[in-house]
C-alpha positions as a printed Julia matrix, in Angstrom:
304×3 Matrix{Float64}:
 231.88  147.81  109.35
 234.87  149.84  108.21
 235.78  152.79  110.8
 237.18  156.34  110.14
 240.34  155.39  111.9
 240.56  152.33  109.8
 240.59  154.44  106.64
 243.09  156.8   108.44
 245.45  154.08  108.6
 244.94  152.73  105.17
 244.74  156.08  103.32
 247.04  158.21  105.58
 247.48  161.79  104.8
 245.15  161.42  101.76
 241.96  161.38  104.14
 241.05  164.81  105.7
 238.06  165.56  107.84
 236.65  168.54  106.8
 236.24  170.27  103.22
 237.42  173.64  104.74
 240.78  172.2   105.12
 241.59  172.34  101.77
 241.53  174.84   98.86
 240.49  172.01   96.38
 237.65  169.91   97.79
 236.37  168.82   94.57
 239.61  166.58   94.13
 238.39  164.61   97.18
 235.61  161.89   97.39
 233.29  163.03  100.54
 231.14  160.92  103.06
 229.48  161.39  106.24
 229.2   158.54  108.95
 226.05  158.21  111.22
 227.2   160.48  113.64
 227.31  163.47  111.08
 231.27  163.43  110.96
 232.29  164.21  107.46
 235.42  163.01  105.74
 236.78  163.14  102.41
 239.77  160.64  100.36
 241.5   161.68   97.38
 239.98  160.34   94.12
 243.29  159.2    92.84
 243.64  157.09   95.74
 240.5   154.82   95.39
 239.86  152.53   92.76
 236.64  152.0    91.41
 235.74  148.88   94.07
 236.93  150.81   96.81
 234.41  153.93   96.09
 231.5   151.54   95.7
 232.53  149.88   99.15
 232.64  153.24  100.64
 229.11  154.32   99.47
 227.62  151.01  100.53
 229.38  151.79  104.09
 228.64  155.73  104.21
 226.59  158.38  102.98
 227.65  160.67  100.32
 228.42  164.09  100.95
 228.76  167.21   98.85
 230.97  170.05  100.42
 229.41  173.43   99.98
 231.77  176.43  100.2
 231.29  177.42  103.86
 232.17  181.17  103.85
 230.81  182.21  100.66
 229.76  185.8   101.04
 232.06  189.02  100.49
 231.81  189.81  104.12
 232.53  186.0   105.28
 235.81  186.01  102.9
 237.1   189.6   104.2
 236.77  188.32  107.72
 238.13  184.57  106.71
 241.19  186.22  105.13
 242.21  188.64  108.08
 241.45  185.59  110.83
 242.51  182.71  109.41
 244.83  183.55  106.58
 246.48  186.83  108.25
 245.84  188.55  105.06
 245.1   192.3   105.77
 242.91  194.28  103.22
 244.17  198.07  102.37
 240.88  199.37  103.55
 238.59  198.12  106.28
 235.77  200.1   108.1
 235.54  198.51  111.26
 238.49  198.76  113.92
 236.71  196.81  116.7
 234.57  193.87  117.05
 233.84  191.06  119.16
 234.74  187.39  118.18
 232.15  184.71  119.63
 233.78  181.54  118.96
 231.69  178.33  118.21
 232.41  174.65  118.86
 229.92  172.09  117.73
 229.34  168.67  118.43
 227.12  166.27  116.76
 226.25  168.53  113.98
 225.92  167.73  110.51
 225.71  170.56  107.69
 222.64  172.89  108.16
 225.08  175.86  108.65
 223.0   178.24  106.35
 220.12  177.5   109.24
 222.45  177.91  111.79
 223.89  181.27  110.55
 220.26  182.4   110.27
 219.44  181.84  113.98
 222.61  183.68  115.12
 221.66  186.45  113.03
 218.02  186.42  114.42
 219.23  185.95  117.88
 221.77  188.76  117.93
 219.81  190.99  115.57
 221.5   194.65  115.1
 224.79  193.76  116.46
 225.5   190.73  114.23
 227.93  191.34  111.56
 228.95  187.66  110.25
 229.49  183.82  110.9
 232.82  182.27  109.59
 233.52  178.6   109.25
 237.06  177.36  109.97
 235.53  174.07  109.68
 232.17  172.22  109.54
 232.22  172.42  113.68
 234.41  175.19  114.55
 233.52  178.89  113.72
 233.34  182.39  114.64
 230.36  184.83  115.25
 231.37  188.41  114.76
 229.45  191.04  116.68
 229.74  194.81  116.35
 229.81  195.08  120.13
 229.64  192.65  123.16
 226.27  190.9   123.29
 223.89  191.86  126.12
 221.82  188.67  125.67
 222.76  185.75  128.1
 224.8   183.16  126.12
 223.16  180.35  128.14
 219.86  181.23  126.16
 221.28  180.86  122.97
 222.94  177.55  124.01
 219.57  176.26  124.79
 217.95  177.57  121.78
 220.4   175.83  119.14
 220.37  172.77  121.31
 216.58  172.12  121.08
 216.21  173.3   117.35
 219.29  171.73  115.96
 219.93  169.02  118.36
 223.65  169.51  118.66
 225.87  170.3   121.58
 227.27  173.97  121.4
 230.18  175.62  123.45
 230.76  179.55  123.26
 233.57  181.83  123.9
 233.19  185.81  123.7
 236.41  187.99  123.28
 236.8   191.52  122.1
 239.11  192.59  119.63
 240.75  196.02  119.88
 243.45  196.11  117.53
 242.75  194.09  113.94
 246.54  193.96  113.11
 247.19  191.46  115.75
 243.84  189.63  115.26
 245.11  186.56  113.64
 247.66  185.73  116.49
 245.08  186.34  119.29
 242.57  184.4   117.41
 244.99  181.56  117.06
 245.93  181.69  120.54
 242.34  181.99  122.12
 241.06  179.15  119.59
 243.81  176.64  120.86
 243.05  177.34  124.45
 239.14  177.2   123.79
 239.62  173.76  122.15
 241.32  172.52  125.12
 238.96  173.87  127.14
 235.94  172.22  125.58
 237.96  169.06  125.7
 238.88  169.43  129.49
 235.5   170.84  130.6
 232.54  169.39  128.04
 230.13  170.58  131.15
 231.22  174.36  130.56
 228.98  175.56  127.73
 229.93  179.08  128.35
 233.62  179.42  128.49
 235.15  182.79  129.89
 238.49  184.28  129.84
 238.96  183.08  133.15
 238.55  179.5   132.29
 241.21  180.13  129.65
 243.56  181.36  132.21
 242.74  177.92  134.05
 243.66  175.86  130.86
 246.99  178.0   130.9
 247.56  177.0   134.48
 247.19  173.75  134.45
 249.26  173.11  131.32
 252.08  175.32  133.31
 251.7   173.1   136.28
 251.54  169.92  133.96
 255.13  170.87  132.25
 256.46  171.83  135.41
 256.44  168.41  136.92
 256.9   169.59  140.21
 256.98  166.8   142.86
 254.68  168.9   145.66
 251.98  169.36  143.19
 252.3   165.95  141.67
 251.72  164.46  145.19
 248.79  167.07  145.83
 247.35  166.03  143.04
 247.5   162.28  143.57
 245.06  162.64  146.66
 242.54  163.34  144.3
 243.11  160.27  142.63
 242.35  158.37  145.96
 239.01  160.65  146.54
 235.79  158.53  145.56
 234.43  160.15  141.98
 230.94  161.31  143.86
 232.95  163.56  146.11
 235.16  165.33  143.4
 232.04  165.64  141.24
 230.21  167.19  144.52
 233.21  169.71  145.0
 233.36  170.71  141.32
 229.52  171.24  140.84
 229.77  173.38  144.26
 232.67  175.39  142.92
 230.79  176.0   139.43
 228.0   177.4   141.34
 229.83  179.73  143.1
 229.79  178.22  146.45
 226.06  178.04  146.53
 224.88  175.08  148.13
 221.44  174.94  147.12
 221.9   175.38  143.46
 224.68  172.7   143.49
 222.48  170.11  145.74
 219.92  170.91  143.03
 221.75  170.05  140.04
 223.24  166.7   141.95
 219.73  165.73  142.96
 220.57  165.94  146.6
 219.71  167.08  149.56
 221.71  170.42  150.88
 222.67  168.23  153.98
 224.05  165.48  152.27
 225.71  167.81  149.99
 227.4   169.5   153.28
 228.61  165.94  154.56
 230.1   165.19  151.1
 232.29  168.4   151.2
 233.09  167.77  154.9
 234.12  164.07  153.84
 236.29  165.42  151.24
 238.02  167.84  153.83
 238.86  164.95  156.1
 240.36  162.85  153.14
 242.55  165.61  151.44
 243.11  168.17  154.13
 241.75  170.8   152.03
 238.52  172.52  152.83
 236.21  173.1   149.73
 234.2   176.14  151.95
 237.32  177.83  152.35
 238.6   180.18  150.39
 242.3   179.82  149.93
 241.66  176.02  150.14
 239.14  176.09  147.48
 241.56  178.32  145.35
 244.08  175.32  145.58
 241.7   172.82  145.12
 240.33  174.29  141.94
 243.93  174.5   140.29
 244.4   170.66  141.42
 241.31  169.85  139.75
 241.93  171.66  136.5
 245.64  170.04  136.95
 244.25  166.46  137.58
 241.85  166.54  134.48
 244.29  168.07  132.3
 247.14  165.15  133.4
 244.18  162.72  132.8
 243.74  164.22  129.3
 247.42  163.9   128.43
 247.75  160.39  129.77
 244.56  159.3   127.49
 246.15  161.01  124.63
 249.48  159.11  125.2
 247.57  155.94  125.34
 245.12  156.76  122.29
């Protein structure tokens, strides 16, 4: 069975992963594989026999312009193209960054679900590509974002990550958006279990990046300790931090008795010399765990 990586090797830059990446999607032949991933290959690079083979291996896909309405195009120009219109009635907004996984092409239905959930504060939804976008809101959402994630997961059978950030100055929104989206994407890759990403999580990614770039021997030696820790202990400490030092909630998520989790935290302390239940040690540990994940991610990128 032909895979997308093999096709990328064969067709190079003539293969792209999303209709929204090009101004002329009609010049490509579009397909969708079993996991919902959309890709296109330029018509002029394909012979008739190659087209027939691709149609046998993959489902055909018809790209539909994702940002269709006047409001969508206005914000798409502002956020994606850095084009500032002469007149604008809105000076402040909230951007809810979207990252989707295992999602196909039901974007209009998804927009309706977002509109229904946020109701009066909803402005529009923009799509950077088929799996990344922005929900624009008039003000900060009062509804819990966890509820929206559960709703979308159950109704659309897809994995959703969200980040909510205010925009106070539309003149710099393009740069702010680009920087935030880059960090948001890294956060989703590094911490897939965090479905609601916060500004603090973006700072954690920046800190991990800075530590990685420094290549400080002390930091590296400290991080090496984590490599020797049994995975179940490291996972227990991470869960303990994610639940704000709440033993009961962390134990429930891990399907452990409270005493078992306490034993694991103590055992972690014995192995590393850092006590997860002590605030200053926990701060250091949190940075080291983030750095450890970032370092592993960079290593896997190099190997890939």
